[in-house]
PDB file of C-alpha atoms and ligand atoms in Angstrom:
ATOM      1  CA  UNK A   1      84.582 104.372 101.394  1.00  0.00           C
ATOM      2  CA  UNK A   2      82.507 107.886 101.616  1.00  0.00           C
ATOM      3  CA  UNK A   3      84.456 110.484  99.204  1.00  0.00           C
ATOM      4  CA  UNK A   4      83.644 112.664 102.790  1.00  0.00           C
ATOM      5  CA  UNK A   5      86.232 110.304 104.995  1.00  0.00           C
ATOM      6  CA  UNK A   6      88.677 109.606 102.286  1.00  0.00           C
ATOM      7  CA  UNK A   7      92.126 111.032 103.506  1.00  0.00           C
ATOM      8  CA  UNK A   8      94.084 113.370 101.350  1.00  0.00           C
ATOM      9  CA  UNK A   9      97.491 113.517 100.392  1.00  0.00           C
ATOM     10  CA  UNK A  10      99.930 116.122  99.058  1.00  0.00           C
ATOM     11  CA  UNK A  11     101.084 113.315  96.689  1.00  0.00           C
ATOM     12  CA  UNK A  12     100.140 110.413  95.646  1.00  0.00           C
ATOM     13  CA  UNK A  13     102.330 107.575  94.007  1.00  0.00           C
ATOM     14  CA  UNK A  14     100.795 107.422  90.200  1.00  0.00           C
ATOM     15  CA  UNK A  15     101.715 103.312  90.494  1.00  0.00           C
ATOM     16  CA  UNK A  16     101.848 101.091  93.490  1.00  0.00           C
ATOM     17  CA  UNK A  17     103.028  97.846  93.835  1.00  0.00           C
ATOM     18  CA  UNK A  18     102.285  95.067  96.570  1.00  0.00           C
ATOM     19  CA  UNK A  19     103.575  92.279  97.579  1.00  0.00           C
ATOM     20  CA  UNK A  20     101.267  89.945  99.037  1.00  0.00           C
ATOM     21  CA  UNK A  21     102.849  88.197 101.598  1.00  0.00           C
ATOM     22  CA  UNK A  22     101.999  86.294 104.787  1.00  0.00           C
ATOM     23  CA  UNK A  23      98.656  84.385 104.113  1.00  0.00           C
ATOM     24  CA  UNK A  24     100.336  81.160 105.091  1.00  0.00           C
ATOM     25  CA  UNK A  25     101.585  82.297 108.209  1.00  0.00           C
ATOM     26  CA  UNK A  26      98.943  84.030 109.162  1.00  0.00           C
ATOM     27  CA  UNK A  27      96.895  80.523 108.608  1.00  0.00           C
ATOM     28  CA  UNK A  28      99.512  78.929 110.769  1.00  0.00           C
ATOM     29  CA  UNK A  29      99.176  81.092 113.451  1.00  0.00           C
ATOM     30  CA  UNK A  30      95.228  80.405 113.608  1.00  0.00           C
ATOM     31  CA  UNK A  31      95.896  76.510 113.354  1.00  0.00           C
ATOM     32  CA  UNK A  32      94.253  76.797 109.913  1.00  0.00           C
ATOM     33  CA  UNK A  33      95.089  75.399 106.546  1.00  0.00           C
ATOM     34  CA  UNK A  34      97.872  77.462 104.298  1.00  0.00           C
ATOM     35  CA  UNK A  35      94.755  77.888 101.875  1.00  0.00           C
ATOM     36  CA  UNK A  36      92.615  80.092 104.344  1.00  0.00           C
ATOM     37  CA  UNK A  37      95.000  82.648 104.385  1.00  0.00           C
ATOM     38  CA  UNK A  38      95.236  82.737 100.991  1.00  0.00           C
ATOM     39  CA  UNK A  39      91.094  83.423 100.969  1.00  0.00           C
ATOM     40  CA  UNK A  40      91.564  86.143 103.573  1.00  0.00           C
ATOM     41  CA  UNK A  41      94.633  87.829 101.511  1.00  0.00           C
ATOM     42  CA  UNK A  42      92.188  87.428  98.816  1.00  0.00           C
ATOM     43  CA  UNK A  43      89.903  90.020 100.101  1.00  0.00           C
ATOM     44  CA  UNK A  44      92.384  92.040 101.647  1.00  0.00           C
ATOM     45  CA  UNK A  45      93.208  92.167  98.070  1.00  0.00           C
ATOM     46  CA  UNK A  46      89.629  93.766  97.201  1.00  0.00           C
ATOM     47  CA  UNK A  47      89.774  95.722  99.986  1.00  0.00           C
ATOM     48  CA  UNK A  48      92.939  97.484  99.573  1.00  0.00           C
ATOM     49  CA  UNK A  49      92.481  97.508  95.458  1.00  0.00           C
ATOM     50  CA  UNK A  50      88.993  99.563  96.137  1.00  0.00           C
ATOM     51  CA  UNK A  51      90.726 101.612  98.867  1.00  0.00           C
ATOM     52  CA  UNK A  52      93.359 102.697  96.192  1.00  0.00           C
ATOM     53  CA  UNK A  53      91.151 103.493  92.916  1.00  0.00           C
ATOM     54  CA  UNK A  54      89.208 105.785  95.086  1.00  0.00           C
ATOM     55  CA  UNK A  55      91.849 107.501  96.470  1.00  0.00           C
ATOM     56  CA  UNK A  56      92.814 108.039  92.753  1.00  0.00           C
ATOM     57  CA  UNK A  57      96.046 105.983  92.575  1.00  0.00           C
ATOM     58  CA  UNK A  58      96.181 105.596  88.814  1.00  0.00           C
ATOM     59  CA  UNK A  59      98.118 102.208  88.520  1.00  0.00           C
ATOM     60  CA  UNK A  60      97.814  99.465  91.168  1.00  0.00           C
ATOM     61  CA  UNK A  61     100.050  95.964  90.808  1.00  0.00           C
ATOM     62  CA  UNK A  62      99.695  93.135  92.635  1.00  0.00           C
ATOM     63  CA  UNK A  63     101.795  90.043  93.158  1.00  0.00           C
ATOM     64  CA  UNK A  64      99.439  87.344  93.243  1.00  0.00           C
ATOM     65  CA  UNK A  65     101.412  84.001  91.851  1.00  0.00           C
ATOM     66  CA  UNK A  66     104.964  84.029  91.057  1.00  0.00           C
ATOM     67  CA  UNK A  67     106.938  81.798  88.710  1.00  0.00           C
ATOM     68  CA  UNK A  68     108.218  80.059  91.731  1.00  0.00           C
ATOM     69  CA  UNK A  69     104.917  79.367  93.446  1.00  0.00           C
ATOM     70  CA  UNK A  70     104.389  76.244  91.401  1.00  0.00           C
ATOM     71  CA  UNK A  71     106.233  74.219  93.956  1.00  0.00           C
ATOM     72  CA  UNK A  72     103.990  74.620  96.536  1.00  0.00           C
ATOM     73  CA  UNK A  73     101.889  71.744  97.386  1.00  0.00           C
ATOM     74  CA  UNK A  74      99.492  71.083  94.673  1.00  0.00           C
ATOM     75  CA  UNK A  75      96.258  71.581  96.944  1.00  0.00           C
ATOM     76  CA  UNK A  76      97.944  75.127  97.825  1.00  0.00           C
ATOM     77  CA  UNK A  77      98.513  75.915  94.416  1.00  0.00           C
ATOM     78  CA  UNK A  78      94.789  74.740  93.621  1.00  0.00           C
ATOM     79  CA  UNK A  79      92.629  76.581  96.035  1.00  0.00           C
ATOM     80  CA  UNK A  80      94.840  79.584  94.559  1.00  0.00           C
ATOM     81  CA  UNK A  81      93.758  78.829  91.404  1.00  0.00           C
ATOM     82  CA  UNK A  82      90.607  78.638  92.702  1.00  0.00           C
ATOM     83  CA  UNK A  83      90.563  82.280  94.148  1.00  0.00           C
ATOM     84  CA  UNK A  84      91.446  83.387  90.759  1.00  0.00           C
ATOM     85  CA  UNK A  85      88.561  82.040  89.387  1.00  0.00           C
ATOM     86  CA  UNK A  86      85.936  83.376  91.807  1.00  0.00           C
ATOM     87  CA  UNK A  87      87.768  86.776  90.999  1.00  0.00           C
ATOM     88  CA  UNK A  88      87.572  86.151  87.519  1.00  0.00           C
ATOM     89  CA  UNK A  89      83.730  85.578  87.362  1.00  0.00           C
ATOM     90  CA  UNK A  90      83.055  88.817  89.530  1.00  0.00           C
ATOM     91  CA  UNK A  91      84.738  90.720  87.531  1.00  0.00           C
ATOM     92  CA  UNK A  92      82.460  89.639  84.763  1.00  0.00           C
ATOM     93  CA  UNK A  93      79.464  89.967  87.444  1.00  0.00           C
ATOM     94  CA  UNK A  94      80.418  93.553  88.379  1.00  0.00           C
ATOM     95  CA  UNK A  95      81.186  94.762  84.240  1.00  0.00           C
ATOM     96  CA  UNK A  96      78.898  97.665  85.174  1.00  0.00           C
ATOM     97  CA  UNK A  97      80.306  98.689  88.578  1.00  0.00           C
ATOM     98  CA  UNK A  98      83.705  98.452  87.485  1.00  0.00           C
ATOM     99  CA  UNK A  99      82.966 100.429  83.778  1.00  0.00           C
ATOM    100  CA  UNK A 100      81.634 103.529  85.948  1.00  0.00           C
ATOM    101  CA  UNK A 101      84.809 103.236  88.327  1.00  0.00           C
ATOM    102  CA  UNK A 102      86.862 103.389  84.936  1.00  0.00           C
ATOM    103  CA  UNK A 103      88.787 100.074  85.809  1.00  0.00           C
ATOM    104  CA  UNK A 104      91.030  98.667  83.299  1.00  0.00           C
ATOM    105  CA  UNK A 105      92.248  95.278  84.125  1.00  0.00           C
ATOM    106  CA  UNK A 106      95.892  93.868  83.245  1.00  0.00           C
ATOM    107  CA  UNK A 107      97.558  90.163  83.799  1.00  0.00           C
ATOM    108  CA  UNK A 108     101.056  90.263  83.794  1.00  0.00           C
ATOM    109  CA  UNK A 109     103.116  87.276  83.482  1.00  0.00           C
ATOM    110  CA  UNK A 110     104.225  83.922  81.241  1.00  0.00           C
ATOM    111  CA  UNK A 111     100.816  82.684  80.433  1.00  0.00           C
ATOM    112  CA  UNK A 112     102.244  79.321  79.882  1.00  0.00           C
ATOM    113  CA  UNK A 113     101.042  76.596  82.300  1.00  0.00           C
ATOM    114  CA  UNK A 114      97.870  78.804  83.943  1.00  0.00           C
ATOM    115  CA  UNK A 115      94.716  75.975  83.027  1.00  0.00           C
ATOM    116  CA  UNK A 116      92.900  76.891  79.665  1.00  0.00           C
ATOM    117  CA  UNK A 117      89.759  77.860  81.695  1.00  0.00           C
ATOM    118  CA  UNK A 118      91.558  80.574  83.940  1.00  0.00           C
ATOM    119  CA  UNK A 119      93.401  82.234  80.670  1.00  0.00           C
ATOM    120  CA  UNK A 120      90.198  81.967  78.687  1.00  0.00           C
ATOM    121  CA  UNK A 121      88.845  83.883  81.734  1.00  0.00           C
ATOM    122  CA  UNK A 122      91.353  86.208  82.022  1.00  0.00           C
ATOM    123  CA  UNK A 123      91.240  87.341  78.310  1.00  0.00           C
ATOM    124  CA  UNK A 124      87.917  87.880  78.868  1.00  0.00           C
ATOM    125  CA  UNK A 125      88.222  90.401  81.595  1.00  0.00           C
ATOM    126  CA  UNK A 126      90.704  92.251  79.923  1.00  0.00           C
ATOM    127  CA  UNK A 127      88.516  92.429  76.838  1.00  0.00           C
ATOM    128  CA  UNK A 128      85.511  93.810  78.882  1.00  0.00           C
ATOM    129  CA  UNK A 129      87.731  96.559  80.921  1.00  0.00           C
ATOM    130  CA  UNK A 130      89.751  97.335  77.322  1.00  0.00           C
ATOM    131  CA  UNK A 131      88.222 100.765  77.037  1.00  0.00           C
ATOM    132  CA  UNK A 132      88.475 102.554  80.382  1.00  0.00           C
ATOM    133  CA  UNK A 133      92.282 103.651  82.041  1.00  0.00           C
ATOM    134  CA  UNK A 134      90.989 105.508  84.977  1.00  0.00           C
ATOM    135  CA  UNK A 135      92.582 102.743  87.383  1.00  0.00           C
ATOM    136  CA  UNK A 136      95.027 100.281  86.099  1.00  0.00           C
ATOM    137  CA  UNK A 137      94.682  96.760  87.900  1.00  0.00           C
ATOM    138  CA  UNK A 138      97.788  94.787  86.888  1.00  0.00           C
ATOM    139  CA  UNK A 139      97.719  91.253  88.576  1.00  0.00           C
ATOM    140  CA  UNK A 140     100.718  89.605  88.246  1.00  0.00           C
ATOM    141  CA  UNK A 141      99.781  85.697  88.152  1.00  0.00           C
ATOM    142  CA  UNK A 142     102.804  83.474  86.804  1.00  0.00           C
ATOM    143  CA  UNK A 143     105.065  86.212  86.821  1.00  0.00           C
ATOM    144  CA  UNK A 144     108.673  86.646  87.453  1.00  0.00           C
ATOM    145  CA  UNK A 145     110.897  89.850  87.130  1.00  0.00           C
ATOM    146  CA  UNK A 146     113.853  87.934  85.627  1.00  0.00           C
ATOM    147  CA  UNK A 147     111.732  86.038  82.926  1.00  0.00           C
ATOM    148  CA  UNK A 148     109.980  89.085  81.844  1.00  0.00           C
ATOM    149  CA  UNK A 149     113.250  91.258  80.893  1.00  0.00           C
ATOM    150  CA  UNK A 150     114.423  87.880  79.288  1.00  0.00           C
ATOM    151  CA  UNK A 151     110.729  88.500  77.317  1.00  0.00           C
ATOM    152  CA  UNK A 152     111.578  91.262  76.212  1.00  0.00           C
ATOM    153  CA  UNK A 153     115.437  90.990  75.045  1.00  0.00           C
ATOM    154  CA  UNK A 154     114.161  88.482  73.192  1.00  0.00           C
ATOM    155  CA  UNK A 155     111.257  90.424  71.620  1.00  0.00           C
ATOM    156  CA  UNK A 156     114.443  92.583  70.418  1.00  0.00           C
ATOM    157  CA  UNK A 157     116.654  89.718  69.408  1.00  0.00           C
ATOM    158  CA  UNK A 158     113.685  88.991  66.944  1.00  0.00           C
ATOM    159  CA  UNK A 159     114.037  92.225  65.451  1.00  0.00           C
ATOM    160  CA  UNK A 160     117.617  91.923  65.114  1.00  0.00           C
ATOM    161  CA  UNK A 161     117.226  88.471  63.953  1.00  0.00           C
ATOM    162  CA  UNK A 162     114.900  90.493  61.061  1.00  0.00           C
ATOM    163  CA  UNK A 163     117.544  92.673  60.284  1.00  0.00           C
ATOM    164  CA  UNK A 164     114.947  95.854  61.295  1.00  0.00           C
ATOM    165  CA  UNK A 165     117.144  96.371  64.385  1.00  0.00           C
ATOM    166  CA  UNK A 166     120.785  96.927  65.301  1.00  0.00           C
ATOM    167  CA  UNK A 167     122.302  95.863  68.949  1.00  0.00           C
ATOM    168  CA  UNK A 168     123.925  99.149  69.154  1.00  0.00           C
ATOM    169  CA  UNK A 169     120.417 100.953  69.191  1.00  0.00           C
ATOM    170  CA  UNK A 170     118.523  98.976  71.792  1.00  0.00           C
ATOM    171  CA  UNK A 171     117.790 101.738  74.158  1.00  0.00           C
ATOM    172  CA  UNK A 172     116.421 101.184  77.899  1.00  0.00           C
ATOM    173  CA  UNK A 173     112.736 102.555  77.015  1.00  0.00           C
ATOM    174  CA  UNK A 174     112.792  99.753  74.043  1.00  0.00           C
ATOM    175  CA  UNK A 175     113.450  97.289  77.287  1.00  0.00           C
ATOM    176  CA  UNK A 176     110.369  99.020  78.525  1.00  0.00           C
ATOM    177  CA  UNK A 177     108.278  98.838  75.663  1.00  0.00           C
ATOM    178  CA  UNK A 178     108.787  95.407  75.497  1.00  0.00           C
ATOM    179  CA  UNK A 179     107.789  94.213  79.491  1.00  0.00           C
ATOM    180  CA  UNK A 180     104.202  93.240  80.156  1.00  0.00           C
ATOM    181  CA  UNK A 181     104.513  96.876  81.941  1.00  0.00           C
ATOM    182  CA  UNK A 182     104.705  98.330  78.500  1.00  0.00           C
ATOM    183  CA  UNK A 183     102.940 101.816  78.130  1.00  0.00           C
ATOM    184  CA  UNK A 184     102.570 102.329  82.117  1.00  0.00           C
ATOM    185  CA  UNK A 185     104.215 104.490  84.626  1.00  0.00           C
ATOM    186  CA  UNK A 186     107.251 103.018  86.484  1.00  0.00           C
ATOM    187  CA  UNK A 187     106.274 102.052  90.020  1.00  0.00           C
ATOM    188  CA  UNK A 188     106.868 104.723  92.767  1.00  0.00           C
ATOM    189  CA  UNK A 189     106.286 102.881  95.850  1.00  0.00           C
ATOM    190  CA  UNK A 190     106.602  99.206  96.460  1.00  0.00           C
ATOM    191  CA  UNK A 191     105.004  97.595  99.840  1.00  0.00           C
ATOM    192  CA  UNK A 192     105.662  94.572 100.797  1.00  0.00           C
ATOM    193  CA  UNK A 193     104.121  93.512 104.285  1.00  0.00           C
ATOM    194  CA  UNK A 194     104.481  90.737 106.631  1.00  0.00           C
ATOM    195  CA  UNK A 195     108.102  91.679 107.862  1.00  0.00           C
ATOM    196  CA  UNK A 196     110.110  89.845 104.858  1.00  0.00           C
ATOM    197  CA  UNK A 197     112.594  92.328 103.631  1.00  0.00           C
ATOM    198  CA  UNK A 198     113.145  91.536  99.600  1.00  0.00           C
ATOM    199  CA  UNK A 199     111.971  92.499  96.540  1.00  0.00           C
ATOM    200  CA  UNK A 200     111.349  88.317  95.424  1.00  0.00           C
ATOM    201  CA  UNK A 201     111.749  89.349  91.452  1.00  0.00           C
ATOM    202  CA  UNK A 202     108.666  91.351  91.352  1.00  0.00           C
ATOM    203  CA  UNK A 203     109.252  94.540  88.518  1.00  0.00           C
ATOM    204  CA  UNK A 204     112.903  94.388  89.077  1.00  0.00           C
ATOM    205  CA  UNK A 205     113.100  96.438  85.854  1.00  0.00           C
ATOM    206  CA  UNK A 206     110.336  99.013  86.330  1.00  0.00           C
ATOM    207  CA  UNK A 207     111.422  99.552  90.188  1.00  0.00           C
ATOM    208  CA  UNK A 208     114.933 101.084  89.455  1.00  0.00           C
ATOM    209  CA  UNK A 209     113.570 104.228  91.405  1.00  0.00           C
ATOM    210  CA  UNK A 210     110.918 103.073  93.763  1.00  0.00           C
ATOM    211  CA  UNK A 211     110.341 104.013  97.147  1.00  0.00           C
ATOM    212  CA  UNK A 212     110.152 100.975  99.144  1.00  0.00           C
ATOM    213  CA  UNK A 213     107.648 100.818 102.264  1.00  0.00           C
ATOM    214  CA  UNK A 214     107.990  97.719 104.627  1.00  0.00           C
ATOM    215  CA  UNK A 215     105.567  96.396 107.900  1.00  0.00           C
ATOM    216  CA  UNK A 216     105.566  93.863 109.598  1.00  0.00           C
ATOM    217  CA  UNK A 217     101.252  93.314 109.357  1.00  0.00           C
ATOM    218  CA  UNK A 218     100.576  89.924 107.692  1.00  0.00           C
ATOM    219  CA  UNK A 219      98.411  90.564 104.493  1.00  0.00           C
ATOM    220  CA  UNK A 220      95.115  89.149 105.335  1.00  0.00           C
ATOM    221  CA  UNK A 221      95.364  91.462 108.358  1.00  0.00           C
ATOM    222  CA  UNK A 222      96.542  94.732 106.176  1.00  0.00           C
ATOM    223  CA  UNK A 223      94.062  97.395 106.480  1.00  0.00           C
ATOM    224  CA  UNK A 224      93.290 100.252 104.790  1.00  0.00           C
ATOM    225  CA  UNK A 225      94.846 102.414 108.048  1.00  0.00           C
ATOM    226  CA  UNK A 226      97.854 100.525 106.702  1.00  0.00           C
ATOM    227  CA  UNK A 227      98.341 101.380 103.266  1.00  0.00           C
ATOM    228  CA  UNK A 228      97.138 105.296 104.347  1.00  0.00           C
ATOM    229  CA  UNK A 229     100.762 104.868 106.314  1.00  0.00           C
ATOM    230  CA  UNK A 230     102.941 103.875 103.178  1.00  0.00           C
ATOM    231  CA  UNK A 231     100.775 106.876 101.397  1.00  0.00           C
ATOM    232  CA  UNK A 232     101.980 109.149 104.421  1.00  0.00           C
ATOM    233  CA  UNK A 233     105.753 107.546 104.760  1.00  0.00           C
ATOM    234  CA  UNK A 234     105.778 108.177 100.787  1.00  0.00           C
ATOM    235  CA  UNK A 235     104.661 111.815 101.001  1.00  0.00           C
ATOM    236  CA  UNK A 236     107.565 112.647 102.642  1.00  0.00           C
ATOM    237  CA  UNK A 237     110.126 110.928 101.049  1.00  0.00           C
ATOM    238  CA  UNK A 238     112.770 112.940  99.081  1.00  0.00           C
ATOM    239  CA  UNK A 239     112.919 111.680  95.958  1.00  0.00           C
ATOM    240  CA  UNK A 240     116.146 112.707  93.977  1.00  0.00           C
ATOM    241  CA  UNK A 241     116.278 109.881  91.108  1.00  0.00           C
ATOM    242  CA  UNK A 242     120.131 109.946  91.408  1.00  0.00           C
ATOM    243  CA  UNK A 243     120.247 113.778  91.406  1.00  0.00           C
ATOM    244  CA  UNK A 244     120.978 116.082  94.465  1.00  0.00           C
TER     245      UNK A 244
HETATM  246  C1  FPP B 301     102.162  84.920  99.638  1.00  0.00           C
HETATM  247  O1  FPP B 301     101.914  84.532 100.973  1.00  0.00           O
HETATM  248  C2  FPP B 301     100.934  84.850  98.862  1.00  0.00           C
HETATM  249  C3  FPP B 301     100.735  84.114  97.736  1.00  0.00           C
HETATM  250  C4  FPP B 301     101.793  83.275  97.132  1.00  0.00           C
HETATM  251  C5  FPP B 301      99.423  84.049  97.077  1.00  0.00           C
HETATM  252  C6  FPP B 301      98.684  85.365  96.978  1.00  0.00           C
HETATM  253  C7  FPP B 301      97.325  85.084  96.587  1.00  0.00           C
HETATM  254  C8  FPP B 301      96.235  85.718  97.063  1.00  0.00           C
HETATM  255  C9  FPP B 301      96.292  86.864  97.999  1.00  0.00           C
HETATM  256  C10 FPP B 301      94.861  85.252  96.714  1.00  0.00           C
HETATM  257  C11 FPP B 301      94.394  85.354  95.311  1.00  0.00           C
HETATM  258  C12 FPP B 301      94.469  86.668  94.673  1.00  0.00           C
HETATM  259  C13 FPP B 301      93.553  87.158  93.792  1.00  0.00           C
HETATM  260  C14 FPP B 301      94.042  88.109  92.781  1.00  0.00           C
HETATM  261  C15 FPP B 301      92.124  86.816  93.802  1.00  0.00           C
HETATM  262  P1  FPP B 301     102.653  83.241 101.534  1.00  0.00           P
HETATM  263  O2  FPP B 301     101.776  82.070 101.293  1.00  0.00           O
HETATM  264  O3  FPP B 301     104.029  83.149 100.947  1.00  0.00           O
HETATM  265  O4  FPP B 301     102.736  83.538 103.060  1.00  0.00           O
HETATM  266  P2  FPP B 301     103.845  83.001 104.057  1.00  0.00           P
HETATM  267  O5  FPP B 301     105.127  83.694 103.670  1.00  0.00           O
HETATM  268  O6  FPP B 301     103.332  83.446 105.373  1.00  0.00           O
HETATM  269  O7  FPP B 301     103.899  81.520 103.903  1.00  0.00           O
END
């Protein structure tokens, strides 16, 4: 969008999170296949992710495949898959594009089970956006909230095992240090369309303080009109972080 028509906020979260929900019903409601939604969400995804970096929200996650989304039906799961890896080669395609926007790419999750060709993939893009931190894109592909703070207790455990580390020390920013989150702001606002109203382990750690904005607008249909209205709804929320 033109820097001109951008809209400007008193404050601006410094991390977002989103929960992409409602591709399948938004399929349904169409007559289509589950999978179509899931290639409309897909460029909602782009859509929104652009809308946000230039808007300058620093740190941008999005749930894209959760630990539990292997029991959908394989062809789901597949054409998924498949959205990953069209993503995954324009990233490479748009190297230049996305060096000048300062784009640093992030996957967060159990790389365990994703095929060879998407983690080879994957590696890759992080490799190419290593050097830039303007906008931090953290897609969360086999991810689960639970299994990550298991991750890192038992990055810990190791260095009790080793003797370098005693129980009575572990402190909650050495929880931190060791999530896939490590180094990055805590979210500040969470949005989760599509009318569902839970939190489906996504950053259960890091969202201890997040403002939570909820619509009922299935994803593929989420504009950027929509995520200007969490922006506005979080501008005037009063955050105390347990104080007065
Ligand atoms: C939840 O909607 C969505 C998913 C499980 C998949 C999200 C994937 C994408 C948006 C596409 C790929 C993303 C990238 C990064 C290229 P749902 O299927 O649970 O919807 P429903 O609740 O209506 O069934």
């Amino acid at each position: 969008m033109d820097q001109a028509q951008l809209p400007v906020f008193s404050v601006l979260p410094q991390h977002v999170g989103i929960i992409m929900d409602g591709n399948g019903r938004w399929a349904k409601q169409r007559g289509l296949p589950r999978y179509k939604g899931h290639i409309e969400g897909a460029k909602t995804f782009r859509k929104i992710g652009e809308f946000a970096g230039d808007l300058g929200i620093h740190c941008l996650t999005f749930y894209a495949f959760s630990t539990e989304n292997w029991k959908r039906p394989p062809e789901e799961v597949a054409a998924i898959m498949d959205l990953f890896r069209e993503y995954l080669r324009e990233l490479d395609d748009r190297k230049a594009e996305n060096e000048e926007k300062g784009i640093k790419v992030n996957f967060i999750g159990d790389r365990t089970g994703i095929p060879r060709d998407i983690l080879a993939m994957m590696a890759h893009s992080e490799r190419i956006t290593r050097k830039k931190d303007h906008v931090i894109l953290n897609i969360a592909v086999n991810y689960g909230g639970r299994q990550e703070i298991v991750h890192s207790v038992r990055e810990l455990a190791k260095e009790i095992e080793k003797g370098r580390l005693k129980a009575k020390d572990i402190t909650e920013q050495m929880i931190s240090d060791h999530l896939y989150t490590a180094g990055l702001p805590d979210p500040d606002l969470i949005i989760r369309p599509s009318g569902e109203y839970r939190l489906s382990n996504f950053l259960l750690w890091q969202s201890a303080y997040a403002e939570f904005w909820y619509s009922d607008i299935l994803w593929p249909d989420f504009t950027e009109a929509d995520f200007t209205k969490a922006l506005r709804a979080f501008e005037q929320r009063n955050r105390r972080f347990g104080g007065v």
